[in-house]
Short mmCIF file of N, CA and C in Angstrom, two decimals:
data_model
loop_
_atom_site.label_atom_id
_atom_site.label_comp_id
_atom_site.label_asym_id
_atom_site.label_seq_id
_atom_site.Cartn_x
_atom_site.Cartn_y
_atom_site.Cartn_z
N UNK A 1 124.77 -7.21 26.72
CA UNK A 1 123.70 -8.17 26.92
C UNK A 1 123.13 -8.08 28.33
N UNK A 2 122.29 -8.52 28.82
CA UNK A 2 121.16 -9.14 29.91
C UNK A 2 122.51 -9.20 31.29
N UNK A 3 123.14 -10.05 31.19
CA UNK A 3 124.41 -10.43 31.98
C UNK A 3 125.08 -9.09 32.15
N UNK A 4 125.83 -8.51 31.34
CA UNK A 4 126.71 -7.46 31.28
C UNK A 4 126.30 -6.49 32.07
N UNK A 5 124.83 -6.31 31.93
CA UNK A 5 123.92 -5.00 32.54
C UNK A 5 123.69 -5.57 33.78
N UNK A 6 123.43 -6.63 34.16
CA UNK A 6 123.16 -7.33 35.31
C UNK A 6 124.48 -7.11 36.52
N UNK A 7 125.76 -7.13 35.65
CA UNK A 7 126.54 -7.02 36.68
C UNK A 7 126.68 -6.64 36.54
N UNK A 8 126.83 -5.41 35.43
CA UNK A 8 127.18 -3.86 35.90
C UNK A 8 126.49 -2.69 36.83
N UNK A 9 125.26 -3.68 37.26
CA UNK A 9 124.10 -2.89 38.52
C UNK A 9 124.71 -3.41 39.63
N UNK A 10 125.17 -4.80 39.63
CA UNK A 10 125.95 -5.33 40.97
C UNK A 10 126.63 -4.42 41.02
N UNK A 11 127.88 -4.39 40.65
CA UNK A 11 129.00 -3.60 40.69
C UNK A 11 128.71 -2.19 41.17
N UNK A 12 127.94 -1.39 40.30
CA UNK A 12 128.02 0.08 41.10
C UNK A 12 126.97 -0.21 42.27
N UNK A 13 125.87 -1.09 42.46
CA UNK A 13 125.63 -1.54 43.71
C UNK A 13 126.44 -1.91 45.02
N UNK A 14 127.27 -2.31 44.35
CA UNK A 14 128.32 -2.57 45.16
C UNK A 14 129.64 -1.73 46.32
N UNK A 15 129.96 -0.67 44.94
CA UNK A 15 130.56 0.23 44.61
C UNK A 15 129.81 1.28 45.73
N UNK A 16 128.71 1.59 45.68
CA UNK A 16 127.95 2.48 46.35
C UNK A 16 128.06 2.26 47.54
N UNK A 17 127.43 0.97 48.05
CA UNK A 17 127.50 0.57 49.17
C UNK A 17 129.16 0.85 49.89
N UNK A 18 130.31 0.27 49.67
CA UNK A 18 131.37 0.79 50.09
C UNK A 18 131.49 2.30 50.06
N UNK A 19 131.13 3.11 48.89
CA UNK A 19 131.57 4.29 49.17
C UNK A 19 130.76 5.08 50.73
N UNK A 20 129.66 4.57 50.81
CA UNK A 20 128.90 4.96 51.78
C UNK A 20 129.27 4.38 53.31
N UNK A 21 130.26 3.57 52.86
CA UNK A 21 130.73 3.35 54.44
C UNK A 21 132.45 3.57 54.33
N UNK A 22 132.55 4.63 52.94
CA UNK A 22 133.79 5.01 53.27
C UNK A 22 135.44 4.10 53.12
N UNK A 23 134.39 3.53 52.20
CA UNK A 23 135.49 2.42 52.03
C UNK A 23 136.44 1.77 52.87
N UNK A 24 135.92 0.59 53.63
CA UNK A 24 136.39 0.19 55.07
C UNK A 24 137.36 -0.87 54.94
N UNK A 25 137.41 -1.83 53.37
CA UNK A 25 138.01 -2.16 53.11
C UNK A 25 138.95 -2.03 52.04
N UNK A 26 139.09 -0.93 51.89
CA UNK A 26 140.14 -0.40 50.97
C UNK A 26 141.17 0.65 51.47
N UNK A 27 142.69 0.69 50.91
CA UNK A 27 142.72 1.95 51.53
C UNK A 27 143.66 2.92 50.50
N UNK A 28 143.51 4.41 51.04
CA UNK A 28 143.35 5.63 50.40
C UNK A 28 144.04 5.04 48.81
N UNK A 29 144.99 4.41 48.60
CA UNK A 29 145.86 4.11 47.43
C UNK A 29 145.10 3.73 46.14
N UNK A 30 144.18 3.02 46.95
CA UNK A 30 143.22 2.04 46.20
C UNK A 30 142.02 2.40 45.57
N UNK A 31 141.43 3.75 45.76
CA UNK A 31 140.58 4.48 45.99
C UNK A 31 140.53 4.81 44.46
N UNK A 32 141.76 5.60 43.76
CA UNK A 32 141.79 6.17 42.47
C UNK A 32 141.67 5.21 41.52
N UNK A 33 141.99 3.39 42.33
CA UNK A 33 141.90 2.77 41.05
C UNK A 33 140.59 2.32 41.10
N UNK A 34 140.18 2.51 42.15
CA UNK A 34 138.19 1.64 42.05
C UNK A 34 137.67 2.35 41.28
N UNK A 35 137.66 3.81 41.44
CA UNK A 35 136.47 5.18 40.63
C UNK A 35 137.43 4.72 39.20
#
């Protein structure tokens, strides 16, 4: 639905944004379970 798609643009919006700064709050362990 409308919702589902909505936050599933957040999310890899989201997603993107951290990967592009390298994920500053995550660390290496955590990495295989985000992707």
């Amino acid at each position: 639905g409308r919702i589902r798609n909505l936050a599933r643009g957040v999310a890899q919006a989201y997603y993107h944004s951290r990967e592009a700064l390298g994920f500053p709050m995550l660390n290496n362990q955590n990495n295989k379970e985000t992707v």
